[in-house]
mmCIF file of C-alpha atoms in Angstrom:
data_model
loop_
_atom_site.group_PDB
_atom_site.id
_atom_site.type_symbol
_atom_site.label_atom_id
_atom_site.label_comp_id
_atom_site.label_asym_id
_atom_site.label_seq_id
_atom_site.Cartn_x
_atom_site.Cartn_y
_atom_site.Cartn_z
ATOM 1 C CA MET A 1 78.181 101.849 104.791
ATOM 2 C CA SER A 2 76.023 103.543 107.380
ATOM 3 C CA ALA A 3 73.185 105.435 105.758
ATOM 4 C CA ALA A 4 74.243 108.546 107.695
ATOM 5 C CA ARG A 5 77.848 108.447 106.581
ATOM 6 C CA ARG A 6 78.804 109.715 103.154
ATOM 7 C CA GLY A 7 82.517 109.071 103.621
ATOM 8 C CA GLY A 8 85.589 109.834 101.567
ATOM 9 C CA GLY A 9 84.187 112.951 99.980
ATOM 10 C CA GLY A 10 81.446 110.914 98.345
ATOM 11 C CA LEU A 11 83.855 108.397 96.830
ATOM 12 C CA PHE A 12 81.205 105.682 96.753
ATOM 13 C CA ASP A 13 78.543 108.009 95.358
ATOM 14 C CA ARG A 14 80.203 108.134 91.936
ATOM 15 C CA PRO A 15 78.262 106.680 88.997
ATOM 16 C CA ALA A 16 81.119 104.353 88.002
ATOM 17 C CA THR A 17 83.175 101.960 90.120
ATOM 18 C CA PRO A 18 85.904 104.000 91.843
ATOM 19 C CA VAL A 19 89.403 103.213 90.595
ATOM 20 C CA GLY A 20 92.538 104.241 92.438
ATOM 21 C CA THR A 21 96.267 103.670 92.630
ATOM 22 C CA TRP A 22 99.010 103.615 95.248
ATOM 23 C CA LEU A 23 101.413 106.533 95.700
ATOM 24 C CA LYS A 24 104.952 105.590 96.744
ATOM 25 C CA ILE A 25 107.075 108.436 95.316
ATOM 26 C CA ALA A 26 107.813 111.394 97.587
ATOM 27 C CA SER A 27 106.863 114.009 95.014
ATOM 28 C CA GLY A 28 103.772 115.896 93.921
ATOM 29 C CA GLU A 29 104.201 115.247 90.199
ATOM 30 C CA PRO A 30 102.944 111.636 90.272
ATOM 31 C CA VAL A 31 99.827 112.821 92.116
ATOM 32 C CA GLU A 32 99.147 115.338 89.352
ATOM 33 C CA ILE A 33 99.695 112.686 86.690
ATOM 34 C CA MET A 34 97.206 110.331 88.368
ATOM 35 C CA ALA A 35 94.606 113.096 88.470
ATOM 36 C CA PHE A 36 95.113 113.950 84.790
ATOM 37 C CA ALA A 37 94.938 110.223 83.968
ATOM 38 C CA GLY A 38 91.470 110.045 85.500
ATOM 39 C CA PHE A 39 91.899 108.136 88.760
ATOM 40 C CA ASP A 40 89.110 108.701 91.272
ATOM 41 C CA PHE A 41 91.269 108.244 94.353
ATOM 42 C CA VAL A 42 94.844 107.639 95.467
ATOM 43 C CA VAL A 43 96.230 105.832 98.492
ATOM 44 C CA VAL A 44 99.403 107.278 99.973
ATOM 45 C CA ASP A 45 101.344 104.191 101.023
ATOM 46 C CA LEU A 46 103.023 104.586 104.400
ATOM 47 C CA GLU A 47 103.282 100.827 104.863
ATOM 48 C CA HIS A 48 105.457 99.815 101.918
ATOM 49 C CA ALA A 49 107.103 103.081 100.836
ATOM 50 C CA PRO A 50 109.702 105.319 102.529
ATOM 51 C CA LEU A 51 107.291 108.221 102.996
ATOM 52 C CA ASP A 52 107.081 110.302 106.163
ATOM 53 C CA LEU A 53 104.107 112.187 107.587
ATOM 54 C CA GLN A 54 105.199 115.529 106.169
ATOM 55 C CA THR A 55 105.416 114.072 102.656
ATOM 56 C CA ALA A 56 102.063 112.339 103.106
ATOM 57 C CA TYR A 57 100.594 115.687 104.118
ATOM 58 C CA ARG A 58 101.736 117.290 100.841
ATOM 59 C CA LEU A 59 100.457 114.401 98.725
ATOM 60 C CA ILE A 60 97.072 114.472 100.474
ATOM 61 C CA ASN A 61 96.763 118.192 99.832
ATOM 62 C CA THR A 62 97.695 117.881 96.155
ATOM 63 C CA ALA A 63 95.278 115.008 95.542
ATOM 64 C CA ALA A 64 92.385 116.837 97.180
ATOM 65 C CA ALA A 65 93.104 120.034 95.253
ATOM 66 C CA LEU A 66 92.970 118.070 91.996
ATOM 67 C CA GLY A 67 89.602 116.497 92.768
ATOM 68 C CA MET A 68 90.728 113.027 93.813
ATOM 69 C CA THR A 69 89.843 111.400 97.109
ATOM 70 C CA PRO A 70 93.050 111.149 99.191
ATOM 71 C CA LEU A 71 93.281 108.011 101.304
ATOM 72 C CA VAL A 72 96.313 106.844 103.280
ATOM 73 C CA ARG A 73 97.487 103.344 104.105
ATOM 74 C CA VAL A 74 98.889 103.814 107.583
ATOM 75 C CA PRO A 75 101.937 101.772 108.643
ATOM 76 C CA ASP A 76 100.225 100.288 111.691
ATOM 77 C CA LYS A 77 97.212 100.579 113.979
ATOM 78 C CA THR A 78 98.647 103.321 116.217
ATOM 79 C CA PRO A 79 95.913 105.845 117.103
ATOM 80 C CA SER A 80 98.385 108.753 117.172
ATOM 81 C CA THR A 81 99.425 108.070 113.562
ATOM 82 C CA ILE A 82 95.810 107.755 112.454
ATOM 83 C CA GLN A 83 94.971 111.051 114.152
ATOM 84 C CA LYS A 84 97.816 112.923 112.461
ATOM 85 C CA ILE A 85 96.857 111.539 109.044
ATOM 86 C CA LEU A 86 93.223 112.551 109.451
ATOM 87 C CA ASP A 87 94.188 116.003 110.752
ATOM 88 C CA ALA A 88 96.312 116.339 107.606
ATOM 89 C CA GLY A 89 93.106 116.124 105.572
ATOM 90 C CA ALA A 90 93.001 112.488 104.482
ATOM 91 C CA MET A 91 89.458 111.400 103.651
ATOM 92 C CA GLY A 92 90.057 107.896 104.923
ATOM 93 C CA ILE A 93 92.572 105.297 105.945
ATOM 94 C CA LEU A 94 93.417 101.730 105.024
ATOM 95 C CA VAL A 95 94.817 99.777 107.949
ATOM 96 C CA PRO A 96 96.984 96.720 107.199
ATOM 97 C CA HIS A 97 96.678 93.348 108.905
ATOM 98 C CA VAL A 98 93.470 93.828 110.849
ATOM 99 C CA ASP A 99 92.709 90.268 111.925
ATOM 100 C CA THR A 100 90.023 90.467 114.594
ATOM 101 C CA VAL A 101 86.811 92.304 115.371
ATOM 102 C CA GLU A 102 88.531 93.786 118.422
ATOM 103 C CA GLU A 103 91.330 95.226 116.280
ATOM 104 C CA ALA A 104 88.800 96.640 113.803
ATOM 105 C CA ALA A 105 86.859 98.214 116.645
ATOM 106 C CA ALA A 106 90.010 99.863 118.013
ATOM 107 C CA VAL A 107 90.918 101.219 114.587
ATOM 108 C CA GLY A 108 87.387 102.502 114.087
ATOM 109 C CA ARG A 109 87.453 104.290 117.435
ATOM 110 C CA ALA A 110 90.770 105.922 116.492
ATOM 111 C CA CYS A 111 89.051 107.426 113.433
ATOM 112 C CA ARG A 112 86.060 108.935 115.264
ATOM 113 C CA PHE A 113 85.561 111.697 117.777
ATOM 114 C CA PRO A 114 83.783 110.974 121.072
ATOM 115 C CA PRO A 115 81.289 109.570 121.802
ATOM 116 C CA ASP A 116 81.848 107.282 118.793
ATOM 117 C CA GLY A 117 85.613 107.036 119.306
ATOM 118 C CA VAL A 118 88.750 108.390 120.918
ATOM 119 C CA ARG A 119 90.155 110.727 118.251
ATOM 120 C CA GLY A 120 91.336 113.987 119.762
ATOM 121 C CA ALA A 121 90.081 117.311 118.435
ATOM 122 C CA GLY A 122 92.568 119.184 116.259
ATOM 123 C CA GLY A 123 90.486 121.956 114.779
ATOM 124 C CA THR A 124 93.514 124.142 114.047
ATOM 125 C CA SER A 125 94.797 121.522 111.563
ATOM 126 C CA ARG A 126 94.170 121.394 107.836
ATOM 127 C CA ALA A 127 91.094 119.229 108.443
ATOM 128 C CA GLY A 128 89.721 122.095 110.513
ATOM 129 C CA ALA A 129 90.720 124.763 107.966
ATOM 130 C CA TRP A 130 93.381 126.021 110.373
ATOM 131 C CA GLY A 131 90.774 126.839 113.007
ATOM 132 C CA LEU A 132 88.453 128.653 110.604
ATOM 133 C CA ARG A 133 86.021 125.754 110.232
ATOM 134 C CA PRO A 134 83.254 125.890 112.849
ATOM 135 C CA ALA A 135 83.901 123.288 115.528
ATOM 136 C CA PRO A 136 80.546 121.486 115.098
ATOM 137 C CA GLU A 137 81.190 121.162 111.354
ATOM 138 C CA TYR A 138 84.738 119.914 111.906
ATOM 139 C CA LEU A 139 83.608 117.320 114.425
ATOM 140 C CA ALA A 140 80.671 116.168 112.289
ATOM 141 C CA ALA A 141 82.889 115.787 109.237
ATOM 142 C CA GLY A 142 85.401 113.795 111.258
ATOM 143 C CA ASN A 143 82.727 111.303 112.204
ATOM 144 C CA ASP A 144 80.701 111.211 108.967
ATOM 145 C CA ASP A 145 83.101 111.920 106.090
ATOM 146 C CA VAL A 146 86.134 109.808 106.997
ATOM 147 C CA LEU A 147 86.395 106.255 105.660
ATOM 148 C CA CYS A 148 87.763 103.536 107.940
ATOM 149 C CA ILE A 149 88.851 100.542 105.853
ATOM 150 C CA PRO A 150 90.507 97.544 107.529
ATOM 151 C CA GLN A 151 92.641 95.322 105.289
ATOM 152 C CA LEU A 152 91.872 91.603 105.460
ATOM 153 C CA GLU A 153 95.105 89.710 104.881
ATOM 154 C CA SER A 154 94.682 86.388 106.681
ATOM 155 C CA VAL A 155 92.165 83.577 106.909
ATOM 156 C CA GLU A 156 91.412 84.751 110.446
ATOM 157 C CA ALA A 157 90.577 88.228 109.124
ATOM 158 C CA ILE A 158 88.265 86.881 106.422
ATOM 159 C CA LYS A 159 86.394 84.814 109.010
ATOM 160 C CA ALA A 160 86.068 87.903 111.209
ATOM 161 C CA ALA A 161 84.844 90.104 108.342
ATOM 162 C CA PRO A 162 81.099 89.889 109.156
ATOM 163 C CA GLY A 163 81.779 91.054 112.714
ATOM 164 C CA MET A 164 84.065 93.857 111.533
ATOM 165 C CA LEU A 165 81.525 95.044 108.989
ATOM 166 C CA ALA A 166 78.802 95.083 111.643
ATOM 167 C CA LEU A 167 80.690 97.901 113.398
ATOM 168 C CA ASP A 168 79.277 101.365 112.748
ATOM 169 C CA THR A 169 82.818 102.772 112.697
ATOM 170 C CA VAL A 170 83.939 100.507 109.824
ATOM 171 C CA ASP A 171 82.838 101.634 106.353
ATOM 172 C CA ALA A 172 84.402 99.059 104.029
ATOM 173 C CA VAL A 173 87.054 96.348 103.869
ATOM 174 C CA PHE A 174 89.956 95.804 101.509
ATOM 175 C CA VAL A 175 91.209 92.290 100.813
ATOM 176 C CA GLY A 176 94.988 92.025 100.479
ATOM 177 C CA ALA A 177 94.975 88.937 98.291
ATOM 178 C CA ALA A 178 98.776 88.757 98.032
ATOM 179 C CA ASP A 179 99.349 88.565 101.791
ATOM 180 C CA LEU A 180 96.278 86.387 102.219
ATOM 181 C CA SER A 181 97.580 83.858 99.716
ATOM 182 C CA MET A 182 101.090 83.909 101.227
ATOM 183 C CA SER A 183 99.651 83.182 104.653
ATOM 184 C CA MET A 184 97.991 80.138 103.087
ATOM 185 C CA GLY A 185 101.041 79.022 101.115
ATOM 186 C CA SER A 186 99.045 79.606 97.945
ATOM 187 C CA THR A 187 98.634 82.187 95.134
ATOM 188 C CA PRO A 188 96.134 85.042 94.669
ATOM 189 C CA SER A 189 94.463 83.252 91.759
ATOM 190 C CA SER A 190 94.080 79.882 93.478
ATOM 191 C CA PRO A 191 90.502 78.621 93.983
ATOM 192 C CA GLU A 192 90.782 78.618 97.775
ATOM 193 C CA VAL A 193 91.891 82.267 97.842
ATOM 194 C CA LEU A 194 89.232 83.336 95.353
ATOM 195 C CA GLU A 195 86.625 81.631 97.517
ATOM 196 C CA LEU A 196 87.746 83.641 100.550
ATOM 197 C CA VAL A 197 87.705 86.861 98.534
ATOM 198 C CA ALA A 198 84.170 86.109 97.396
ATOM 199 C CA SER A 199 83.116 85.504 100.993
ATOM 200 C CA ALA A 200 84.509 88.915 102.013
ATOM 201 C CA ILE A 201 82.558 90.609 99.221
ATOM 202 C CA GLU A 202 79.418 88.764 100.284
ATOM 203 C CA ALA A 203 79.911 89.809 103.911
ATOM 204 C CA ALA A 204 80.379 93.451 102.896
ATOM 205 C CA HIS A 205 77.240 93.485 100.790
ATOM 206 C CA ALA A 206 75.231 91.759 103.509
ATOM 207 C CA ALA A 207 76.221 94.637 105.806
ATOM 208 C CA GLY A 208 75.402 97.254 103.168
ATOM 209 C CA LYS A 209 79.061 98.182 102.824
ATOM 210 C CA ARG A 210 81.890 97.880 100.284
ATOM 211 C CA CYS A 211 84.799 95.573 99.538
ATOM 212 C CA GLY A 212 87.869 96.556 97.500
ATOM 213 C CA LEU A 213 90.713 94.689 95.807
ATOM 214 C CA ALA A 214 94.060 95.446 94.132
ATOM 215 C CA PHE A 215 95.027 94.077 90.713
ATOM 216 C CA GLY A 216 98.440 95.423 89.755
ATOM 217 C CA GLY A 217 98.570 96.427 86.121
ATOM 218 C CA VAL A 218 95.842 94.083 84.857
ATOM 219 C CA PRO A 219 92.654 96.123 84.288
ATOM 220 C CA GLU A 220 90.864 93.171 82.704
ATOM 221 C CA ARG A 221 91.083 91.231 85.980
ATOM 222 C CA ALA A 222 89.810 94.257 87.878
ATOM 223 C CA ALA A 223 86.839 94.601 85.534
ATOM 224 C CA ALA A 224 86.021 90.906 85.953
ATOM 225 C CA ALA A 225 86.134 91.305 89.736
ATOM 226 C CA VAL A 226 83.740 94.259 89.535
ATOM 227 C CA ARG A 227 81.335 92.083 87.570
ATOM 228 C CA ASP A 228 81.645 89.567 90.408
ATOM 229 C CA GLY A 229 80.737 92.180 93.001
ATOM 230 C CA CYS A 230 83.932 94.090 93.911
ATOM 231 C CA ASP A 231 83.049 97.697 94.756
ATOM 232 C CA PHE A 232 86.333 99.607 94.312
ATOM 233 C CA VAL A 233 89.661 98.687 92.775
ATOM 234 C CA MET A 234 93.332 99.603 92.918
ATOM 235 C CA LEU A 235 95.451 99.426 89.768
ATOM 236 C CA SER A 236 99.252 99.396 89.922
ATOM 237 C CA ASN A 237 101.222 102.207 91.630
ATOM 238 C CA ASP A 238 103.318 105.178 90.575
ATOM 239 C CA THR A 239 106.695 103.422 90.836
ATOM 240 C CA THR A 240 105.657 100.320 88.904
ATOM 241 C CA MET A 241 104.014 102.385 86.176
ATOM 242 C CA LEU A 242 107.283 104.253 85.706
ATOM 243 C CA ALA A 243 109.343 101.053 85.825
ATOM 244 C CA GLU A 244 107.178 99.229 83.294
ATOM 245 C CA ALA A 245 107.079 102.191 80.921
ATOM 246 C CA ALA A 246 110.855 102.594 81.140
ATOM 247 C CA ARG A 247 111.537 98.918 80.541
ATOM 248 C CA GLY A 248 109.100 98.868 77.647
ATOM 249 C CA LEU A 249 110.829 101.799 75.966
ATOM 250 C CA VAL A 250 114.271 100.240 76.292
ATOM 251 C CA ALA A 251 113.047 96.830 75.108
ATOM 252 C CA GLY A 252 111.272 98.440 72.178
ATOM 253 C CA PHE A 253 114.388 100.327 71.220
ATOM 254 C CA ARG A 254 116.616 97.217 71.436
ATOM 255 C CA GLU A 255 114.122 95.241 69.363
ATOM 256 C CA ALA A 256 113.898 97.974 66.741
ATOM 257 C CA CYS A 257 117.670 98.087 66.486
ATOM 258 C CA GLY A 258 117.746 94.368 65.777
#
């Protein structure tokens, strides 16, 4: 990360490795539960969940009010979507399927105000405190406090990672091991995929930036990855947590009944 950019409300300044989860349910209660459970950040998932911008706005607001860093996985690379999400108060975005340095550069520009990018000023939005935040402060925060995190989900993306991470507008990368392995006809735990993941982590650290990974509901694997250099992790998501807890209760009941 650039020495001048704090990013994500200081997410990477925490003493422990930041741990987050995905939000897929269109309700504020799961956000509250994640905060009470101790998650450092949440990622509102607009790529793989039926959430609209208005719902994302409410989830961002709730997460921030409860002391978590609200990030959003946008559905695509469209600058207009990125702008609306950042004006809604998100402290960063994850962008799926960024495969080239050129794509990463375009995404980075969409996150930053001129002269660093092409994001339009929206000081009357939540990010600008409805017009009450001084314009210089709003613009500075938009350039310094917002995390831009491309997702690396192909061999091409992994190979391009050093170039992406050399961009001042890119703060970290996130390796989507599931999609990466599918693109290779392999599995996330296969040696060839793990080697690519390790190379992404190495590239991030060489650039003085961060690399994140997702691990489903297996915290032991996440902890092992942190020991191997991973800088932030995602564990499970609100829907799967509910599904697994529900299935466990029913199975436990059936077993107890004999």
